[in-house]
mmCIF file of C-alpha atoms in Angstrom:
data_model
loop_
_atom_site.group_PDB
_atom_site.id
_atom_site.type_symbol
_atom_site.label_atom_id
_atom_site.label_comp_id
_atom_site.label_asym_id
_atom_site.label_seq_id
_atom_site.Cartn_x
_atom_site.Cartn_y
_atom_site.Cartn_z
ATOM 1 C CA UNK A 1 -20.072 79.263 205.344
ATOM 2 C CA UNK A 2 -22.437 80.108 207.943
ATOM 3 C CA UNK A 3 -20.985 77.355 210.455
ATOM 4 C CA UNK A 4 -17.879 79.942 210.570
ATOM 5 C CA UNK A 5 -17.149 81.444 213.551
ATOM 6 C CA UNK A 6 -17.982 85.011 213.350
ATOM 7 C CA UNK A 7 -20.045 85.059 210.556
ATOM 8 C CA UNK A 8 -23.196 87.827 210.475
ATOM 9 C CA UNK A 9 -26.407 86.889 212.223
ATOM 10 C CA UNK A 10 -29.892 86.105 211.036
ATOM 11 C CA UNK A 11 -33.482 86.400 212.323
ATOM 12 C CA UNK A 12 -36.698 84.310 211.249
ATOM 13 C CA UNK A 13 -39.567 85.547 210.142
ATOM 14 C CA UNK A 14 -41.866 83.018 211.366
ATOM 15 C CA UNK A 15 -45.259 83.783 209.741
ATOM 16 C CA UNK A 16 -43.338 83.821 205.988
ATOM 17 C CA UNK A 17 -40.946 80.991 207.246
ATOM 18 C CA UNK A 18 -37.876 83.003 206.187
ATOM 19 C CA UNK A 19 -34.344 83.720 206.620
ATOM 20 C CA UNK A 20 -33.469 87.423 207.011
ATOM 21 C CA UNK A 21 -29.949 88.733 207.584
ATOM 22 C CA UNK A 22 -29.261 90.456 210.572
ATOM 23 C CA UNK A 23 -26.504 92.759 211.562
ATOM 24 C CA UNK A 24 -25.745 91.733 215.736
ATOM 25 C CA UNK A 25 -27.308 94.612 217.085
ATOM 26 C CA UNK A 26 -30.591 93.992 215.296
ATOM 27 C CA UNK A 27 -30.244 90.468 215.957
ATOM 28 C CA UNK A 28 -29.878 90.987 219.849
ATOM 29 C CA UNK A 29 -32.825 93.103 219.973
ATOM 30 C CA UNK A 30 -35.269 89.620 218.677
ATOM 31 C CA UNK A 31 -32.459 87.411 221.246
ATOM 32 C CA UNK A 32 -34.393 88.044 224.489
ATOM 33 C CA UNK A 33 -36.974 85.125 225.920
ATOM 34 C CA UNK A 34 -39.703 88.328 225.397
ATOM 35 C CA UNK A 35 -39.714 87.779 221.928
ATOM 36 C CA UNK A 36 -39.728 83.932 221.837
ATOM 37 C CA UNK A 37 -43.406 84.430 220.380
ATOM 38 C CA UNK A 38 -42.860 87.529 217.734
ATOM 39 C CA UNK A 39 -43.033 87.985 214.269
ATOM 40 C CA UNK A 40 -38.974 87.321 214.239
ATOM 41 C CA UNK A 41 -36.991 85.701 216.328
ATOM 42 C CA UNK A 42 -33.388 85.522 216.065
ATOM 43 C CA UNK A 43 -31.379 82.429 215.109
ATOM 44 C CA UNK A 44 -29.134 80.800 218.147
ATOM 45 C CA UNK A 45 -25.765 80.171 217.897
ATOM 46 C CA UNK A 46 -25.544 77.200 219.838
ATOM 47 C CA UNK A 47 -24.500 73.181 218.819
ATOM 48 C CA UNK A 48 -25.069 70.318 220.591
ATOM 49 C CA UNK A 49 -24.523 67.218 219.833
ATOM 50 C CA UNK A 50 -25.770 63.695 221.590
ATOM 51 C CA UNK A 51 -23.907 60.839 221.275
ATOM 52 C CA UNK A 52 -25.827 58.670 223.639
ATOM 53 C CA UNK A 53 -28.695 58.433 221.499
ATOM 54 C CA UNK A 54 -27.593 56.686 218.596
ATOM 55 C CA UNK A 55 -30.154 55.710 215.943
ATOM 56 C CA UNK A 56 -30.329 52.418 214.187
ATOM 57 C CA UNK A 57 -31.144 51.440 210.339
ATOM 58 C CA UNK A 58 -34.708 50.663 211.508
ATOM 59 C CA UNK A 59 -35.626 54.298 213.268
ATOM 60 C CA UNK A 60 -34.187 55.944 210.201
ATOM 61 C CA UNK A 61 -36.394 53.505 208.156
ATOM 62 C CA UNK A 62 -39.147 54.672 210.153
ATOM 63 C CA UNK A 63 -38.596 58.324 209.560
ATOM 64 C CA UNK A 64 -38.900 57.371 205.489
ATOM 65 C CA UNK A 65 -36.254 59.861 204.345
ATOM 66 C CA UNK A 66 -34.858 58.844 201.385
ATOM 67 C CA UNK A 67 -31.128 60.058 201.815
ATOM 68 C CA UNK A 68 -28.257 60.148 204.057
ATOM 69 C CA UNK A 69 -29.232 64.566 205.780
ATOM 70 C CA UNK A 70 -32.595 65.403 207.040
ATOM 71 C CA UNK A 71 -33.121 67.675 209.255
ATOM 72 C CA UNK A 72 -36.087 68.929 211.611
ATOM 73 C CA UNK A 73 -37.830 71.189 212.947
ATOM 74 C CA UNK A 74 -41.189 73.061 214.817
ATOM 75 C CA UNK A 75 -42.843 75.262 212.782
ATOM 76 C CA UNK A 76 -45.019 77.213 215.635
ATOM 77 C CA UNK A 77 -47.295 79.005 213.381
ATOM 78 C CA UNK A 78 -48.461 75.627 211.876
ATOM 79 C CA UNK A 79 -47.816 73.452 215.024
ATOM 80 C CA UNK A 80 -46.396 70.538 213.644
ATOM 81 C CA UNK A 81 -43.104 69.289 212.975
ATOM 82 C CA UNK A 82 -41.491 70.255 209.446
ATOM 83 C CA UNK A 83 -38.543 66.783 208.219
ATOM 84 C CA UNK A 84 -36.426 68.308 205.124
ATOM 85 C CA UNK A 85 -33.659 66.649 203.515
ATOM 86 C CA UNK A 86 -31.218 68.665 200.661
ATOM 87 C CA UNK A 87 -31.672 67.546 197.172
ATOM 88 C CA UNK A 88 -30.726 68.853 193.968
ATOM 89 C CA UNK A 89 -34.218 70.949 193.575
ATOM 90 C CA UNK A 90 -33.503 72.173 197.069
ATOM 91 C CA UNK A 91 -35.400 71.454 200.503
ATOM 92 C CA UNK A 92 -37.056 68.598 200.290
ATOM 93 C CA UNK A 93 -40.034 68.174 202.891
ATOM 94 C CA UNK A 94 -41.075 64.539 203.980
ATOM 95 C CA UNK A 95 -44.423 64.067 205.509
ATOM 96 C CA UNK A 96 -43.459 63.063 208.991
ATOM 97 C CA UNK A 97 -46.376 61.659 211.407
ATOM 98 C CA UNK A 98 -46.076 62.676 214.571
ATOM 99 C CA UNK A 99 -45.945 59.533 216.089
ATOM 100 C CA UNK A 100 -42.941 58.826 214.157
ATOM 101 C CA UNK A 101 -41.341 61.583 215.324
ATOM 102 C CA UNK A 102 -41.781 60.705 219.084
ATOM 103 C CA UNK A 103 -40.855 57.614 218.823
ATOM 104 C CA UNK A 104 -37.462 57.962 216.956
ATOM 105 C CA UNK A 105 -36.495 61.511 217.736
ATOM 106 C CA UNK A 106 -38.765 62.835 220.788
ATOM 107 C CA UNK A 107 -37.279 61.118 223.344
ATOM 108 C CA UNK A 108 -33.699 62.488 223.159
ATOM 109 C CA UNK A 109 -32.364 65.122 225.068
ATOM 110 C CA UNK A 110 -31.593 67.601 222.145
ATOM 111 C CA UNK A 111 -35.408 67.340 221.164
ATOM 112 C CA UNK A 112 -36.418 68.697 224.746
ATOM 113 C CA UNK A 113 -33.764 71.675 224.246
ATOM 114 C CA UNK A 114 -35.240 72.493 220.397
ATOM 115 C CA UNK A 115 -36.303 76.161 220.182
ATOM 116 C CA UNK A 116 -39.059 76.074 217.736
ATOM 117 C CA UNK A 117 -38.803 77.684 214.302
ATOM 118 C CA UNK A 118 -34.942 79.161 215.093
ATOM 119 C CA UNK A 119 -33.353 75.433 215.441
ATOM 120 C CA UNK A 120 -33.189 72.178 214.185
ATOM 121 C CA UNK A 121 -32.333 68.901 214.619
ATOM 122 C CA UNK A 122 -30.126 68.218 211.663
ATOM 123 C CA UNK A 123 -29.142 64.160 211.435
ATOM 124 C CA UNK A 124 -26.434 62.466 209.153
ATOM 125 C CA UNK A 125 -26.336 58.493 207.939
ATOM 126 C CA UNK A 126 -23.216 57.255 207.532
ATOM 127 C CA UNK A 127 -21.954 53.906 207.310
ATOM 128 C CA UNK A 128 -24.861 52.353 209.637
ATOM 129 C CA UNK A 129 -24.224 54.995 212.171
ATOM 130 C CA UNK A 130 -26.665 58.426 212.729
ATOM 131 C CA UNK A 131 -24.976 61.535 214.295
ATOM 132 C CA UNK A 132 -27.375 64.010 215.754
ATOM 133 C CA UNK A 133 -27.004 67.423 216.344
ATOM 134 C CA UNK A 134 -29.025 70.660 217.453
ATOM 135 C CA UNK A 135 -27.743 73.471 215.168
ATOM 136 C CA UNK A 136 -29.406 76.811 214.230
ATOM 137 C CA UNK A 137 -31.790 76.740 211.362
ATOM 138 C CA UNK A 138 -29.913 78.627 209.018
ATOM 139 C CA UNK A 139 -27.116 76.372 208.971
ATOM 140 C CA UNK A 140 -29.359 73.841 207.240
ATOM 141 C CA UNK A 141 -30.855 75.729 204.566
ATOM 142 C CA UNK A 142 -27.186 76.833 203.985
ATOM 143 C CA UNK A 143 -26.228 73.172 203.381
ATOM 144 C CA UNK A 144 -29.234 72.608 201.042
ATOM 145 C CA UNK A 145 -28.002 75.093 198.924
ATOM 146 C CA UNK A 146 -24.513 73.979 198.811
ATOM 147 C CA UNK A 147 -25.693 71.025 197.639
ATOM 148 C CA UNK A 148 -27.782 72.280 195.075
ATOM 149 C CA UNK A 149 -25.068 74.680 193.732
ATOM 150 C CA UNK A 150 -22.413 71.584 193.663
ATOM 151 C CA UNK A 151 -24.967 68.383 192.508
ATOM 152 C CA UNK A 152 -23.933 66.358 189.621
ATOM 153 C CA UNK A 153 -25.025 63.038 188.377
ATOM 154 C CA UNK A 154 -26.904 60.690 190.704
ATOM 155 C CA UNK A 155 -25.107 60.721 193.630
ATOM 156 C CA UNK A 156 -23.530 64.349 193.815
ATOM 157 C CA UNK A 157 -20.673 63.828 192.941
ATOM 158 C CA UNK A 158 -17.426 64.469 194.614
ATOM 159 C CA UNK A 159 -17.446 68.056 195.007
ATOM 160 C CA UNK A 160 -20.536 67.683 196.865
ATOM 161 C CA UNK A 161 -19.245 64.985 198.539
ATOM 162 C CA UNK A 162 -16.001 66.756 200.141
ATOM 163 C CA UNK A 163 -18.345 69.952 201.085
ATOM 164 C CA UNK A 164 -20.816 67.821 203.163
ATOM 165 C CA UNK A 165 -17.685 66.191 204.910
ATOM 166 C CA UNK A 166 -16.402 69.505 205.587
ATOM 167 C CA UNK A 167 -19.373 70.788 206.284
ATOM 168 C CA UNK A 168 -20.443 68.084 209.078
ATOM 169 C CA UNK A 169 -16.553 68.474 210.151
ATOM 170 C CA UNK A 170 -17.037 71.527 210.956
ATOM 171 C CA UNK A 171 -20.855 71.067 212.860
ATOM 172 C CA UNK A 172 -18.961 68.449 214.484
ATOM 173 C CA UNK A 173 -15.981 70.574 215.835
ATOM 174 C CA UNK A 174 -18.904 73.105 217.397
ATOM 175 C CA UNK A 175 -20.879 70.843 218.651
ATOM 176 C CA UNK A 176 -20.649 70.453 222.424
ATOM 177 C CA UNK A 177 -22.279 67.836 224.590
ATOM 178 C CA UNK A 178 -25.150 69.189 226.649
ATOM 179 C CA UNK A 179 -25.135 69.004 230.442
ATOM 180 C CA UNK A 180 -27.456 66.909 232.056
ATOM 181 C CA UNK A 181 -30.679 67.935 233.695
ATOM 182 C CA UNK A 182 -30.364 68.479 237.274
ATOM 183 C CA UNK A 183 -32.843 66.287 239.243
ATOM 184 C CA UNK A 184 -35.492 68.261 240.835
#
């Protein structure tokens, strides 16, 4: 899994919207804030999690994503947000107004921190409660095809089952709580 520690690196190619892998030298050289604008930009490392800003059954109702993983991010060379959820065909994208998105994501703190086209905010539904968490992009596309390899039946089954709880085990063992802004 990508989530392990010490696992190769990986750089985006942000006018194809891909993934390329990335041995750590060439991924340092597209790490530096010059290169925030280039054709690639490498992938962070960095998980945060924010447990003060909970959402409720009727935000997610408002973001109109049909299962229990979405997750989100800014696609700079279109300029808009881009909501994906994993299914069996793969990533999934959901039409998300932008409205929407301020409303029920915009006004935490891990949206301020999102790097665009790198990160994401990658959201779980469980059992009435939403955990949030900033994690780099690839990590989600990695968990879309995990499910897709392991899907069975309706519902996944339970090999899919026990590799999203390890997987989100594992996000949530990284994670780390961001500091708060200083006051200026």
């Amino acid at each position: 899994m990508a989530v392990a520690e010490g696992a190769h690196r990986h750089v985006v190619e942000t006018e194809k919207r891909s993934l390329v892998c990335a041995c750590t030298a060439c991924a340092l050289l597209f790490d530096r804030p010059s290169v925030a604008t280039g054709r690639f930009r490498a992938v962070p490392t960095r998980y945060l999690a924010d447990p003060s800003h909970p959402l409720d059954a009727g935000a997610w109702e408002l973001l109109q994503i049909p299962v229990g993983v979405a997750f989100f991010f800014r696609n700079a060379a279109l300029d808009r947000l881009v909501a994906l959820y994993p299914s069996p065909a793969g990533a999934t994208e959901s039409e998300l107004d932008p409205e929407t998105w301020q409303a029920v994501l915009g006004a935490g703190r891990l949206a301020a921190l999102l790097e665009p086209d790198v990160e994401a905010l990658l959201l779980r539904r469980e059992q009435g409660r939403t955990d949030c968490y900033l994690v780099p992009i690839d990590i989600c596309y990695e968990l879309v095809g995990r499910m897709r390899l392991l899907w069975t039946g309706f519902d996944g089954g339970a090999e899919a089952r026990a590799a999203l709880e390890a997987f989100f085990a594992e996000v949530g063992r990284r994670a780390r709580i961001p500091a708060e802004a200083p006051a200026p």
